[in-house]
Amino acid sequence: MSQFWSGIVHELTPYVPGEQPKVQDLIKLNTNENPYGPSPKVIAAITAEATDALRLYPDPNSERLKTVIADYHGLSAAQVFVGNGSDEVLAHVFQALLKHSRPLLFPDITYSFYPVYCGLYGIEYEAIPLDRHFEINIHNYDRPNGGIIFPNPNAPTGIPLELDKIEALLQKNRYSVVVVDEAYVDFGTESAVRLINTYPNLLVTQTLSKARSLAGLRLGFALGHPDLIEALTRVKDSFNSYPVDRLAEAGAIAAMQDVDYFEAMREKVIAARDSLVKKMEAIGFVILPSGANFILAKHPSIDGETLAQKLREQRIIVRHFKKPKRIAPFVRITIGTELEMAQLLKAFTFIVST
Ligand SMILES: *Cc1c(COP(=O)(O)O)cnc(C)c1O
């Protein structure tokens, strides 16, 4: 009954998330979730919060959580914005800070939600090609713009951008907001958070979905100058006063405070990644250098789509992107447990030899 639709709905091309399969006993390496569960302290905090108090609305400003995040990063609570996953935070960022007469710039190969938000909010953009090594070349961003956004490390390449290059971008673009989407930063990429007090045009977003194993809880945040945070709060308070529920706030506080658990889990993932890369290279794979909890890999004798399909026959699911064409030869593989990585390697060895 699409005659009932608002005009813009006809024009939307929604984001397509990776598959969440209904069947059991698949090795799921397609959506960059953490293979290890969240800290037991998170589960305890959520359980403790699941009381009669749920009849009451949560704190609309999540002040306790903002303070904990600010303390963790050495900032003030006025420099923190929290939301229902960083996808929601990013949506507000696009609407509040990136819609201007000049185009928004982002890499041509990047998080595919960015062009979707542009469509939703009517933001003009230019996709800037990655160089031939699939890296961001900051000189290509030297053009009039109404903002710049990229993930660091980039997705789905996994390649980090050095902090001095981010700083150069910030210096060259003092009249635009530069957004660094640090969804995967904790897996071995240097964070831009320490530049926040120097550059009022820097906004950093992070999420509890990846390194803190809480994709199911939906908690993301943005860090930046209080004026940038104020813009996000205005949009949020015109959209949903309570994006972070009581259980999510309690769980997120516990997750941010359990630093030991967080450090141990991310180190396990990094070690599993580095070991997998070596073993895959030994059987002929080409892998882009990753500072994330996933790798982008290709094999000279099997195309990406076939590789993904053959893995699926072995009950392993990875992500294949048909577009853009330059990454079609690759598959994106999430780093799992050591056991899962051993099974993956066994499957690859079989596929490559047949
Ligand atoms: C996963 C991801 C996000 C979104 O994470 P949330 O689960 O919504 O917090 C944002 N940016 C990139 C690049 C991601 O991969």
Tab-separated table of C-alpha atoms and ligand atoms in Angstrom:
chain	number	residue	atom	x	y	z
A	1	MET	CA	0.000	0.000	0.000
A	2	SER	CA	2.832	2.319	-0.881
A	3	GLN	CA	0.462	5.175	-1.798
A	4	PHE	CA	0.408	5.809	1.955
A	5	TRP	CA	4.148	6.304	2.129
A	6	SER	CA	5.744	9.696	2.677
A	7	GLY	CA	7.602	10.790	-0.454
A	8	ILE	CA	11.070	10.219	0.985
A	9	VAL	CA	10.364	6.560	1.792
A	10	HIS	CA	10.183	5.765	-1.919
A	11	GLU	CA	13.692	7.163	-2.308
A	12	LEU	CA	15.352	5.298	0.590
A	13	THR	CA	17.894	2.510	0.093
A	14	PRO	CA	18.149	1.001	3.602
A	15	TYR	CA	21.328	-0.501	5.046
A	16	VAL	CA	21.487	-4.306	4.903
A	17	PRO	CA	23.116	-5.800	8.034
A	18	GLY	CA	24.962	-9.128	7.934
A	19	GLU	CA	22.818	-12.227	8.295
A	20	GLN	CA	21.813	-13.440	11.789
A	21	PRO	CA	21.189	-17.119	10.966
A	22	LYS	CA	18.355	-18.980	12.674
A	23	VAL	CA	20.071	-22.346	12.472
A	24	GLN	CA	22.484	-23.493	15.172
A	25	ASP	CA	26.008	-24.860	14.937
A	26	LEU	CA	27.242	-22.463	12.286
A	27	ILE	CA	30.547	-20.737	12.858
A	28	LYS	CA	29.444	-17.150	12.582
A	29	LEU	CA	32.233	-14.887	11.331
A	30	ASN	CA	30.153	-12.373	9.371
A	31	THR	CA	29.160	-9.420	11.596
A	32	ASN	CA	32.264	-8.638	13.666
A	33	GLU	CA	30.743	-9.601	16.993
A	34	ASN	CA	33.127	-10.545	19.787
A	35	PRO	CA	33.395	-14.352	20.202
A	36	TYR	CA	33.749	-13.978	23.972
A	37	GLY	CA	30.790	-12.993	26.110
A	38	PRO	CA	30.603	-9.739	28.024
A	39	SER	CA	32.148	-9.379	31.479
A	40	PRO	CA	30.288	-11.356	34.190
A	41	LYS	CA	30.046	-8.014	36.019
A	42	VAL	CA	27.869	-6.722	33.172
A	43	ILE	CA	25.430	-9.606	33.562
A	44	ALA	CA	25.348	-9.055	37.349
A	45	ALA	CA	24.680	-5.329	36.928
A	46	ILE	CA	21.841	-5.911	34.437
A	47	THR	CA	20.307	-8.578	36.685
A	48	ALA	CA	20.471	-6.243	39.682
A	49	GLU	CA	18.719	-3.545	37.665
A	50	ALA	CA	15.897	-5.866	36.522
A	51	THR	CA	13.545	-4.940	39.353
A	52	ASP	CA	10.317	-3.097	39.993
A	53	ALA	CA	12.200	0.091	39.125
A	54	LEU	CA	11.662	-0.776	35.436
A	55	ARG	CA	8.245	0.851	35.751
A	56	LEU	CA	10.098	4.187	35.949
A	57	TYR	CA	11.652	5.958	32.960
A	58	PRO	CA	15.452	5.953	32.918
A	59	ASP	CA	17.583	9.093	33.357
A	60	PRO	CA	17.024	10.856	30.001
A	61	ASN	CA	20.612	12.135	30.033
A	62	SER	CA	22.342	8.961	31.318
A	63	GLU	CA	24.489	11.157	33.581
A	64	ARG	CA	26.060	8.288	35.524
A	65	LEU	CA	27.099	6.503	32.350
A	66	LYS	CA	28.438	9.706	30.781
A	67	THR	CA	30.568	10.316	33.869
A	68	VAL	CA	31.996	6.785	33.757
A	69	ILE	CA	32.816	7.103	30.026
A	70	ALA	CA	34.331	10.577	30.615
A	71	ASP	CA	36.504	9.228	33.457
A	72	TYR	CA	37.689	6.326	31.323
A	73	HIS	CA	38.785	8.690	28.550
A	74	GLY	CA	40.045	11.545	30.750
A	75	LEU	CA	37.335	13.948	29.569
A	76	SER	CA	34.385	15.745	31.203
A	77	ALA	CA	30.782	14.514	31.071
A	78	ALA	CA	29.909	17.557	28.912
A	79	GLN	CA	32.163	16.067	26.214
A	80	VAL	CA	30.153	12.808	26.061
A	81	PHE	CA	26.962	11.894	24.194
A	82	VAL	CA	25.406	8.411	24.523
A	83	GLY	CA	22.844	6.624	22.385
A	84	ASN	CA	21.171	3.384	21.375
A	85	GLY	CA	24.187	1.895	19.584
A	86	SER	CA	26.670	4.007	17.675
A	87	ASP	CA	24.497	3.630	14.572
A	88	GLU	CA	21.913	5.822	16.297
A	89	VAL	CA	24.628	8.203	17.492
A	90	LEU	CA	25.947	8.403	13.915
A	91	ALA	CA	22.449	9.107	12.589
A	92	HIS	CA	22.233	12.116	14.920
A	93	VAL	CA	25.753	13.172	13.917
A	94	PHE	CA	24.775	13.214	10.234
A	95	GLN	CA	21.670	15.261	10.931
A	96	ALA	CA	23.142	17.609	13.556
A	97	LEU	CA	26.668	18.233	12.252
A	98	LEU	CA	27.196	17.049	8.680
A	99	LYS	CA	24.365	18.577	6.642
A	100	HIS	CA	25.724	21.722	4.977
A	101	SER	CA	25.731	23.339	1.552
A	102	ARG	CA	29.122	21.811	0.745
A	103	PRO	CA	29.337	18.027	0.322
A	104	LEU	CA	30.282	15.579	3.038
A	105	LEU	CA	33.394	13.544	2.211
A	106	PHE	CA	34.008	9.883	3.034
A	107	PRO	CA	36.008	7.036	1.443
A	108	ASP	CA	34.494	5.163	-1.522
A	109	ILE	CA	35.116	1.883	0.306
A	110	THR	CA	33.826	2.302	3.854
A	111	TYR	CA	30.958	1.624	6.278
A	112	SER	CA	27.968	1.326	3.956
A	113	PHE	CA	25.644	3.006	6.443
A	114	TYR	CA	27.140	6.447	5.613
A	115	PRO	CA	25.462	6.867	2.203
A	116	VAL	CA	22.249	5.515	3.758
A	117	TYR	CA	22.169	8.339	6.336
A	118	CYS	CA	22.903	10.816	3.524
A	119	GLY	CA	19.825	9.508	1.708
A	120	LEU	CA	17.696	9.719	4.843
A	121	TYR	CA	18.679	13.293	5.671
A	122	GLY	CA	19.223	14.645	2.141
A	123	ILE	CA	22.954	15.226	2.591
A	124	GLU	CA	25.115	15.679	-0.491
A	125	TYR	CA	28.315	13.656	-0.435
A	126	GLU	CA	31.425	12.804	-2.425
A	127	ALA	CA	33.006	9.364	-2.122
A	128	ILE	CA	36.801	9.787	-2.168
A	129	PRO	CA	38.617	6.754	-3.652
A	130	LEU	CA	41.008	4.810	-1.427
A	131	ASP	CA	44.487	4.598	-2.949
A	132	ARG	CA	45.780	1.464	-4.669
A	133	HIS	CA	46.789	-0.046	-1.325
A	134	PHE	CA	43.193	0.464	-0.099
A	135	GLU	CA	44.401	3.260	2.184
A	136	ILE	CA	42.945	6.697	2.912
A	137	ASN	CA	45.137	9.376	1.289
A	138	ILE	CA	44.401	12.578	3.221
A	139	HIS	CA	45.554	14.799	0.325
A	140	ASN	CA	42.512	13.676	-1.630
A	141	TYR	CA	40.339	15.317	1.064
A	142	ASP	CA	41.905	18.682	0.294
A	143	ARG	CA	38.754	20.156	-1.267
A	144	PRO	CA	35.732	22.200	-0.178
A	145	ASN	CA	33.563	20.152	2.160
A	146	GLY	CA	30.816	20.342	4.763
A	147	GLY	CA	32.385	17.607	6.882
A	148	ILE	CA	34.524	14.467	6.735
A	149	ILE	CA	33.776	11.034	8.196
A	150	PHE	CA	35.662	7.739	8.125
A	151	PRO	CA	36.054	4.723	10.388
A	152	ASN	CA	39.470	4.185	11.997
A	153	PRO	CA	40.444	1.464	11.391
A	154	ASN	CA	38.474	1.663	8.139
A	155	ALA	CA	35.799	-0.945	7.477
A	156	PRO	CA	35.701	-3.324	5.726
A	157	THR	CA	39.426	-2.989	4.914
A	158	GLY	CA	40.580	-3.028	8.567
A	159	ILE	CA	43.414	-0.616	7.734
A	160	PRO	CA	44.262	2.039	10.378
A	161	LEU	CA	45.060	5.687	9.622
A	162	GLU	CA	47.948	7.189	11.644
A	163	LEU	CA	47.145	9.880	14.197
A	164	ASP	CA	49.439	12.502	12.627
A	165	LYS	CA	47.422	12.217	9.410
A	166	ILE	CA	44.162	12.701	11.328
A	167	GLU	CA	45.728	15.734	12.980
A	168	ALA	CA	46.702	17.146	9.577
A	169	LEU	CA	43.089	16.704	8.406
A	170	LEU	CA	41.824	18.520	11.508
A	171	GLN	CA	44.223	21.419	10.910
A	172	LYS	CA	43.270	21.752	7.236
A	173	ASN	CA	39.543	21.617	7.938
A	174	ARG	CA	39.022	23.983	10.862
A	175	TYR	CA	35.592	24.985	9.552
A	176	SER	CA	34.283	21.419	9.130
A	177	VAL	CA	33.615	18.662	11.625
A	178	VAL	CA	35.873	15.646	11.178
A	179	VAL	CA	34.209	12.505	12.554
A	180	VAL	CA	36.373	9.474	13.382
A	181	ASP	CA	34.217	6.365	13.787
A	182	GLU	CA	36.272	4.218	16.185
A	183	ALA	CA	34.023	1.143	16.264
A	184	TYR	CA	37.101	-1.145	16.053
A	185	VAL	CA	39.800	1.065	17.570
A	186	ASP	CA	40.468	-1.203	20.561
A	187	PHE	CA	41.876	-3.987	18.384
A	188	GLY	CA	45.198	-2.293	17.790
A	189	THR	CA	44.546	1.146	16.285
A	190	GLU	CA	45.580	4.405	17.965
A	191	SER	CA	42.592	6.446	19.161
A	192	ALA	CA	42.070	10.112	18.236
A	193	VAL	CA	40.472	10.808	21.638
A	194	ARG	CA	43.605	12.527	22.924
A	195	LEU	CA	43.231	15.210	20.215
A	196	ILE	CA	39.765	16.215	21.445
A	197	ASN	CA	40.905	18.952	23.838
A	198	THR	CA	43.021	20.523	21.075
A	199	TYR	CA	40.552	20.388	18.163
A	200	PRO	CA	36.974	21.653	18.663
A	201	ASN	CA	36.127	20.284	15.183
A	202	LEU	CA	36.903	16.648	16.124
A	203	LEU	CA	34.160	14.180	17.021
A	204	VAL	CA	35.035	10.558	17.892
A	205	THR	CA	32.395	7.822	18.054
A	206	GLN	CA	32.843	4.481	19.808
A	207	THR	CA	30.634	1.493	20.584
A	208	LEU	CA	30.304	-1.214	23.232
A	209	SER	CA	29.236	-3.670	20.499
A	210	LYS	CA	32.657	-4.894	19.435
A	211	ALA	CA	35.535	-4.859	21.946
A	212	ARG	CA	33.139	-4.990	24.920
A	213	SER	CA	31.006	-7.802	23.475
A	214	LEU	CA	27.693	-5.981	23.875
A	215	ALA	CA	26.210	-5.827	20.363
A	216	GLY	CA	22.914	-7.026	21.830
A	217	LEU	CA	22.726	-4.250	24.433
A	218	ARG	CA	22.876	-1.346	21.931
A	219	LEU	CA	25.174	1.267	23.428
A	220	GLY	CA	27.346	3.714	21.539
A	221	PHE	CA	28.778	7.139	22.315
A	222	ALA	CA	30.371	10.252	20.838
A	223	LEU	CA	33.204	12.318	22.349
A	224	GLY	CA	33.998	15.908	21.433
A	225	HIS	CA	33.771	19.603	22.269
A	226	PRO	CA	30.685	20.456	24.391
A	227	ASP	CA	29.282	22.532	21.488
A	228	LEU	CA	29.266	19.454	19.231
A	229	ILE	CA	27.694	17.387	22.025
A	230	GLU	CA	25.037	20.086	22.493
A	231	ALA	CA	24.029	19.770	18.820
A	232	LEU	CA	23.605	15.998	19.223
A	233	THR	CA	21.593	16.435	22.422
A	234	ARG	CA	19.240	18.863	20.676
A	235	VAL	CA	18.543	16.355	17.918
A	236	LYS	CA	18.164	13.492	20.399
A	237	ASP	CA	15.699	15.490	22.523
A	238	SER	CA	13.674	16.172	19.386
A	239	PHE	CA	13.603	12.452	18.540
A	240	ASN	CA	13.589	10.209	21.642
A	241	SER	CA	14.191	11.387	25.219
A	242	TYR	CA	15.117	7.895	26.466
A	243	PRO	CA	17.336	6.101	23.948
A	244	VAL	CA	19.314	4.336	26.711
A	245	ASP	CA	17.129	2.149	28.916
A	246	ARG	CA	17.823	1.264	32.560
A	247	LEU	CA	19.297	-2.163	31.779
A	248	ALA	CA	21.562	-0.780	29.064
A	249	GLU	CA	22.843	2.022	31.280
A	250	ALA	CA	23.611	-0.369	34.169
A	251	GLY	CA	25.313	-2.892	31.862
A	252	ALA	CA	27.318	-0.232	30.052
A	253	ILE	CA	28.603	1.275	33.309
A	254	ALA	CA	29.807	-2.155	34.455
A	255	ALA	CA	31.416	-2.825	31.061
A	256	MET	CA	33.352	0.463	31.082
A	257	GLN	CA	34.508	-0.146	34.654
A	258	ASP	CA	35.733	-3.719	34.157
A	259	VAL	CA	38.951	-2.666	32.464
A	260	ASP	CA	40.843	-5.894	33.263
A	261	TYR	CA	38.267	-8.069	31.502
A	262	PHE	CA	38.177	-5.729	28.500
A	263	GLU	CA	41.974	-5.744	28.184
A	264	ALA	CA	42.156	-9.545	28.436
A	265	MET	CA	39.464	-10.145	25.788
A	266	ARG	CA	40.818	-7.704	23.242
A	267	GLU	CA	44.301	-9.148	23.635
A	268	LYS	CA	42.932	-12.634	22.945
A	269	VAL	CA	41.234	-11.406	19.777
A	270	ILE	CA	44.365	-9.577	18.598
A	271	ALA	CA	46.518	-12.676	19.220
A	272	ALA	CA	44.047	-14.904	17.336
A	273	ARG	CA	44.024	-12.438	14.415
A	274	ASP	CA	47.802	-12.235	14.136
A	275	SER	CA	48.144	-15.996	14.262
A	276	LEU	CA	45.377	-16.538	11.676
A	277	VAL	CA	46.933	-14.025	9.268
A	278	LYS	CA	50.286	-15.854	9.326
A	279	LYS	CA	48.680	-19.245	8.714
A	280	MET	CA	46.430	-17.988	5.906
A	281	GLU	CA	49.352	-16.256	4.198
A	282	ALA	CA	51.207	-19.558	4.312
A	283	ILE	CA	48.491	-21.143	2.137
A	284	GLY	CA	48.481	-18.315	-0.386
A	285	PHE	CA	45.996	-15.746	0.913
A	286	VAL	CA	46.560	-12.014	0.512
A	287	ILE	CA	45.364	-10.077	3.570
A	288	LEU	CA	45.110	-6.341	4.098
A	289	PRO	CA	46.914	-5.131	7.269
A	290	SER	CA	44.265	-5.084	10.004
A	291	GLY	CA	43.916	-3.018	13.178
A	292	ALA	CA	40.427	-4.452	13.724
A	293	ASN	CA	38.713	-7.678	14.870
A	294	PHE	CA	38.261	-8.746	11.257
A	295	ILE	CA	40.412	-9.223	8.181
A	296	LEU	CA	39.782	-8.643	4.487
A	297	ALA	CA	41.338	-11.549	2.616
A	298	LYS	CA	41.534	-12.901	-0.929
A	299	HIS	CA	43.084	-15.896	-2.622
A	300	PRO	CA	44.684	-15.615	-6.080
A	301	SER	CA	42.868	-18.682	-7.428
A	302	ILE	CA	39.343	-18.380	-5.927
A	303	ASP	CA	37.043	-15.369	-6.240
A	304	GLY	CA	35.390	-13.868	-3.171
A	305	GLU	CA	31.864	-15.048	-3.847
A	306	THR	CA	32.972	-18.648	-4.419
A	307	LEU	CA	35.128	-18.560	-1.317
A	308	ALA	CA	32.189	-17.399	0.823
A	309	GLN	CA	29.960	-20.065	-0.707
A	310	LYS	CA	32.477	-22.871	-0.173
A	311	LEU	CA	32.958	-21.830	3.446
A	312	ARG	CA	29.221	-21.926	3.905
A	313	GLU	CA	29.205	-25.528	2.686
A	314	GLN	CA	31.614	-26.118	5.592
A	315	ARG	CA	29.135	-24.355	7.923
A	316	ILE	CA	31.198	-21.213	8.286
A	317	ILE	CA	29.705	-17.838	7.379
A	318	VAL	CA	31.769	-14.803	6.418
A	319	ARG	CA	30.774	-11.578	4.658
A	320	HIS	CA	31.216	-11.003	0.939
A	321	PHE	CA	30.589	-7.577	-0.637
A	322	LYS	CA	29.630	-7.593	-4.336
A	323	LYS	CA	30.130	-3.837	-4.411
A	324	PRO	CA	32.286	-1.832	-4.700
A	325	LYS	CA	33.920	-3.947	-7.411
A	326	ARG	CA	37.432	-3.454	-6.038
A	327	ILE	CA	36.616	-5.476	-2.922
A	328	ALA	CA	34.544	-8.162	-4.666
A	329	PRO	CA	37.587	-10.547	-4.812
A	330	PHE	CA	37.798	-10.433	-0.995
A	331	VAL	CA	35.873	-11.894	1.922
A	332	ARG	CA	35.644	-10.230	5.318
A	333	ILE	CA	36.287	-12.595	8.188
A	334	THR	CA	35.509	-11.800	11.826
A	335	ILE	CA	38.100	-13.069	14.302
A	336	GLY	CA	36.533	-15.801	16.461
A	337	THR	CA	37.799	-18.068	19.214
A	338	GLU	CA	41.009	-20.064	18.779
A	339	LEU	CA	38.925	-23.178	18.117
A	340	GLU	CA	36.834	-21.405	15.479
A	341	MET	CA	39.986	-20.110	13.795
A	342	ALA	CA	41.430	-23.637	13.734
A	343	GLN	CA	38.236	-24.889	12.041
A	344	LEU	CA	38.334	-22.005	9.574
A	345	LEU	CA	41.901	-22.813	8.670
A	346	LYS	CA	41.035	-26.466	8.161
A	347	ALA	CA	38.200	-25.464	5.822
A	348	PHE	CA	40.499	-23.113	3.887
A	349	THR	CA	43.164	-25.778	3.536
A	350	PHE	CA	40.521	-28.125	2.095
A	351	ILE	CA	39.045	-25.482	-0.255
A	352	VAL	CA	42.427	-24.340	-1.563
A	353	SER	CA	43.533	-27.931	-2.289
A	354	THR	CA	40.402	-28.968	-4.245
B	1	LIG	C1	29.569	-1.963	14.023
B	1	LIG	C2	29.832	-0.584	13.511
B	1	LIG	C3	29.136	0.522	13.994
B	1	LIG	C4	27.885	0.412	14.809
B	1	LIG	O1	27.942	-0.172	15.977
B	1	LIG	P1	26.678	-0.229	16.940
B	1	LIG	O2	26.447	-1.682	17.162
B	1	LIG	O3	25.502	0.453	16.300
B	1	LIG	O4	27.155	0.503	18.128
B	1	LIG	C5	29.518	1.780	13.585
B	1	LIG	N1	30.499	1.954	12.690
B	1	LIG	C6	31.155	0.924	12.161
B	1	LIG	C7	32.225	1.176	11.165
B	1	LIG	C8	30.826	-0.372	12.540
B	1	LIG	O5	31.423	-1.411	11.963
